[in-house]
JSON list of C-alpha atoms in Angstrom, two decimals:
[
{"chain": "A", "resi": 795, "resn": "THR", "atom": "CA", "xyz": [-21.85, -10.76, -12.02]},
{"chain": "A", "resi": 796, "resn": "ARG", "atom": "CA", "xyz": [-19.16, -8.40, -13.33]},
{"chain": "A", "resi": 797, "resn": "LEU", "atom": "CA", "xyz": [-21.59, -5.56, -12.73]},
{"chain": "A", "resi": 798, "resn": "ARG", "atom": "CA", "xyz": [-22.21, -6.78, -9.19]},
{"chain": "A", "resi": 799, "resn": "HIS", "atom": "CA", "xyz": [-18.48, -7.04, -8.48]},
{"chain": "A", "resi": 800, "resn": "GLY", "atom": "CA", "xyz": [-17.94, -3.55, -9.89]},
{"chain": "A", "resi": 801, "resn": "LEU", "atom": "CA", "xyz": [-20.73, -2.18, -7.71]},
{"chain": "A", "resi": 802, "resn": "GLU", "atom": "CA", "xyz": [-19.20, -3.88, -4.66]},
{"chain": "A", "resi": 803, "resn": "ILE", "atom": "CA", "xyz": [-15.86, -2.21, -5.38]},
{"chain": "A", "resi": 804, "resn": "VAL", "atom": "CA", "xyz": [-17.50, 1.21, -5.81]},
{"chain": "A", "resi": 805, "resn": "THR", "atom": "CA", "xyz": [-19.58, 0.92, -2.63]},
{"chain": "A", "resi": 806, "resn": "GLU", "atom": "CA", "xyz": [-16.65, -0.33, -0.54]},
{"chain": "A", "resi": 807, "resn": "ALA", "atom": "CA", "xyz": [-14.47, 2.52, -1.85]},
{"chain": "A", "resi": 808, "resn": "LEU", "atom": "CA", "xyz": [-17.18, 5.11, -1.14]},
{"chain": "A", "resi": 809, "resn": "MET", "atom": "CA", "xyz": [-17.67, 3.84, 2.39]},
{"chain": "A", "resi": 810, "resn": "LEU", "atom": "CA", "xyz": [-13.92, 3.99, 2.98]},
{"chain": "A", "resi": 811, "resn": "VAL", "atom": "CA", "xyz": [-13.87, 7.60, 1.72]},
{"chain": "A", "resi": 812, "resn": "VAL", "atom": "CA", "xyz": [-16.78, 8.52, 4.02]},
{"chain": "A", "resi": 813, "resn": "TRP", "atom": "CA", "xyz": [-15.08, 6.93, 7.05]},
{"chain": "A", "resi": 814, "resn": "VAL", "atom": "CA", "xyz": [-11.76, 8.63, 6.29]},
{"chain": "A", "resi": 815, "resn": "LEU", "atom": "CA", "xyz": [-13.43, 12.03, 5.87]},
{"chain": "A", "resi": 816, "resn": "LEU", "atom": "CA", "xyz": [-15.41, 11.67, 9.09]},
{"chain": "A", "resi": 817, "resn": "THR", "atom": "CA", "xyz": [-12.33, 10.55, 11.01]},
{"chain": "A", "resi": 818, "resn": "TRP", "atom": "CA", "xyz": [-10.25, 13.39, 9.58]},
{"chain": "A", "resi": 819, "resn": "ARG", "atom": "CA", "xyz": [-12.88, 15.99, 10.49]},
{"chain": "A", "resi": 820, "resn": "MET", "atom": "CA", "xyz": [-13.21, 14.49, 13.97]},
{"chain": "A", "resi": 821, "resn": "GLY", "atom": "CA", "xyz": [-9.45, 14.87, 14.42]},
{"chain": "A", "resi": 822, "resn": "VAL", "atom": "CA", "xyz": [-9.58, 18.50, 13.24]},
{"chain": "A", "resi": 823, "resn": "ALA", "atom": "CA", "xyz": [-12.45, 19.27, 15.62]},
{"chain": "A", "resi": 824, "resn": "MET", "atom": "CA", "xyz": [-10.62, 17.57, 18.49]},
{"chain": "A", "resi": 825, "resn": "ALA", "atom": "CA", "xyz": [-7.54, 19.71, 17.86]},
{"chain": "A", "resi": 826, "resn": "GLU", "atom": "CA", "xyz": [-9.65, 22.89, 17.73]},
{"chain": "A", "resi": 827, "resn": "TYR", "atom": "CA", "xyz": [-11.50, 22.07, 20.96]},
{"chain": "A", "resi": 828, "resn": "ARG", "atom": "CA", "xyz": [-8.22, 21.21, 22.66]},
{"chain": "A", "resi": 829, "resn": "ALA", "atom": "CA", "xyz": [-6.61, 24.46, 21.49]},
{"chain": "A", "resi": 830, "resn": "ASN", "atom": "CA", "xyz": [-9.44, 26.68, 22.69]},
{"chain": "A", "resi": 831, "resn": "GLY", "atom": "CA", "xyz": [-9.92, 24.83, 25.99]},
{"chain": "A", "resi": 832, "resn": "GLU", "atom": "CA", "xyz": [-13.70, 24.51, 25.71]},
{"chain": "A", "resi": 833, "resn": "VAL", "atom": "CA", "xyz": [-15.34, 22.54, 28.54]},
{"chain": "A", "resi": 834, "resn": "SER", "atom": "CA", "xyz": [-18.82, 21.01, 28.95]},
{"chain": "A", "resi": 835, "resn": "PHE", "atom": "CA", "xyz": [-21.42, 23.13, 30.72]},
{"chain": "A", "resi": 836, "resn": "ILE", "atom": "CA", "xyz": [-22.35, 20.93, 33.67]},
{"chain": "A", "resi": 837, "resn": "LEU", "atom": "CA", "xyz": [-19.36, 18.66, 34.29]},
{"chain": "A", "resi": 838, "resn": "GLN", "atom": "CA", "xyz": [-16.70, 21.16, 33.22]},
{"chain": "A", "resi": 839, "resn": "MET", "atom": "CA", "xyz": [-14.83, 18.41, 31.39]},
{"chain": "A", "resi": 840, "resn": "PRO", "atom": "CA", "xyz": [-12.78, 19.25, 28.29]},
{"chain": "A", "resi": 841, "resn": "VAL", "atom": "CA", "xyz": [-14.89, 18.63, 25.18]},
{"chain": "A", "resi": 842, "resn": "TRP", "atom": "CA", "xyz": [-11.94, 17.25, 23.26]},
{"chain": "A", "resi": 843, "resn": "TRP", "atom": "CA", "xyz": [-11.85, 14.18, 25.53]},
{"chain": "A", "resi": 844, "resn": "GLY", "atom": "CA", "xyz": [-15.01, 12.86, 23.88]},
{"chain": "A", "resi": 845, "resn": "TYR", "atom": "CA", "xyz": [-13.54, 13.42, 20.44]},
{"chain": "A", "resi": 846, "resn": "ALA", "atom": "CA", "xyz": [-10.30, 11.68, 21.46]},
{"chain": "A", "resi": 847, "resn": "ALA", "atom": "CA", "xyz": [-12.25, 8.69, 22.78]},
{"chain": "A", "resi": 848, "resn": "SER", "atom": "CA", "xyz": [-14.23, 8.50, 19.51]},
{"chain": "A", "resi": 849, "resn": "LEU", "atom": "CA", "xyz": [-11.20, 8.86, 17.28]},
{"chain": "A", "resi": 850, "resn": "VAL", "atom": "CA", "xyz": [-9.76, 5.43, 18.11]},
{"chain": "A", "resi": 851, "resn": "PRO", "atom": "CA", "xyz": [-12.88, 3.43, 17.08]},
{"chain": "A", "resi": 852, "resn": "ALA", "atom": "CA", "xyz": [-13.25, 5.64, 14.01]},
{"chain": "A", "resi": 853, "resn": "ALA", "atom": "CA", "xyz": [-9.69, 4.83, 12.96]},
{"chain": "A", "resi": 854, "resn": "LEU", "atom": "CA", "xyz": [-10.43, 1.12, 13.46]},
{"chain": "A", "resi": 855, "resn": "GLY", "atom": "CA", "xyz": [-13.49, 1.56, 11.25]},
{"chain": "A", "resi": 856, "resn": "CYS", "atom": "CA", "xyz": [-11.24, 2.99, 8.53]},
{"chain": "A", "resi": 857, "resn": "VAL", "atom": "CA", "xyz": [-8.93, 0.00, 8.82]},
{"chain": "A", "resi": 858, "resn": "ALA", "atom": "CA", "xyz": [-11.91, -2.39, 8.61]},
{"chain": "A", "resi": 859, "resn": "TYR", "atom": "CA", "xyz": [-13.25, -0.73, 5.46]},
{"chain": "A", "resi": 860, "resn": "LEU", "atom": "CA", "xyz": [-9.79, -0.64, 3.91]},
{"chain": "A", "resi": 861, "resn": "TRP", "atom": "CA", "xyz": [-9.43, -4.38, 4.56]},
{"chain": "A", "resi": 862, "resn": "ARG", "atom": "CA", "xyz": [-12.89, -5.02, 3.10]},
{"chain": "A", "resi": 863, "resn": "LEU", "atom": "CA", "xyz": [-11.98, -3.05, -0.03]},
{"chain": "A", "resi": 864, "resn": "LEU", "atom": "CA", "xyz": [-8.73, -5.00, -0.39]},
{"chain": "A", "resi": 865, "resn": "GLU", "atom": "CA", "xyz": [-10.69, -8.26, -0.08]},
{"chain": "A", "resi": 866, "resn": "THR", "atom": "CA", "xyz": [-13.15, -7.13, -2.73]},
{"chain": "A", "resi": 867, "resn": "LEU", "atom": "CA", "xyz": [-10.29, -6.18, -5.05]},
{"chain": "A", "resi": 868, "resn": "GLY", "atom": "CA", "xyz": [-8.68, -9.59, -4.46]},
{"chain": "A", "resi": 869, "resn": "LEU", "atom": "CA", "xyz": [-5.57, -8.09, -2.86]},
{"chain": "A", "resi": 870, "resn": "ALA", "atom": "CA", "xyz": [-6.20, -9.66, 0.55]},
{"chain": "A", "resi": 871, "resn": "THR", "atom": "CA", "xyz": [-7.60, -13.02, 1.57]},
{"chain": "A", "resi": 872, "resn": "PRO", "atom": "CA", "xyz": [-10.55, -13.23, 3.95]},
{"chain": "A", "resi": 873, "resn": "PRO", "atom": "CA", "xyz": [-9.78, -14.74, 7.36]},
{"chain": "A", "resi": 874, "resn": "ARG", "atom": "CA", "xyz": [-10.39, -18.43, 7.83]},
{"chain": "A", "resi": 875, "resn": "GLU", "atom": "CA", "xyz": [-13.58, -19.41, 9.57]},
{"chain": "A", "resi": 876, "resn": "LEU", "atom": "CA", "xyz": [-13.30, -19.64, 13.31]},
{"chain": "A", "resi": 877, "resn": "PRO", "atom": "CA", "xyz": [-14.20, -22.97, 14.91]},
{"chain": "A", "resi": 878, "resn": "ALA", "atom": "CA", "xyz": [-17.49, -23.11, 16.77]},
{"chain": "A", "resi": 879, "resn": "ALA", "atom": "CA", "xyz": [-17.31, -22.60, 20.51]},
{"chain": "A", "resi": 880, "resn": "GLY", "atom": "CA", "xyz": [-16.77, -25.91, 22.30]},
{"chain": "A", "resi": 881, "resn": "ALA", "atom": "CA", "xyz": [-15.73, -27.72, 19.12]},
{"chain": "A", "resi": 882, "resn": "ALA", "atom": "CA", "xyz": [-13.24, -30.56, 19.51]},
{"chain": "A", "resi": 883, "resn": "HIS", "atom": "CA", "xyz": [-9.90, -30.34, 17.73]}
]
């Protein structure tokens, strides 16, 4: 199981790297589209608006993968289980 744990660490770290790279490139593209003022063909809306709207969920994805990596490394504790809906206290 040491091999399995090691593989989990590697895969979580790789996914975090992929998410960070994609988010970074999305931010660079958004800045470039904003600087050159490009608009969509039919609606004439600034293209960077779509990138800006996508950047927030991408950043949350980075945070989620960072948290997952920290859990795998044992540096963070997983959240407690949530009670079932309608369960009595």
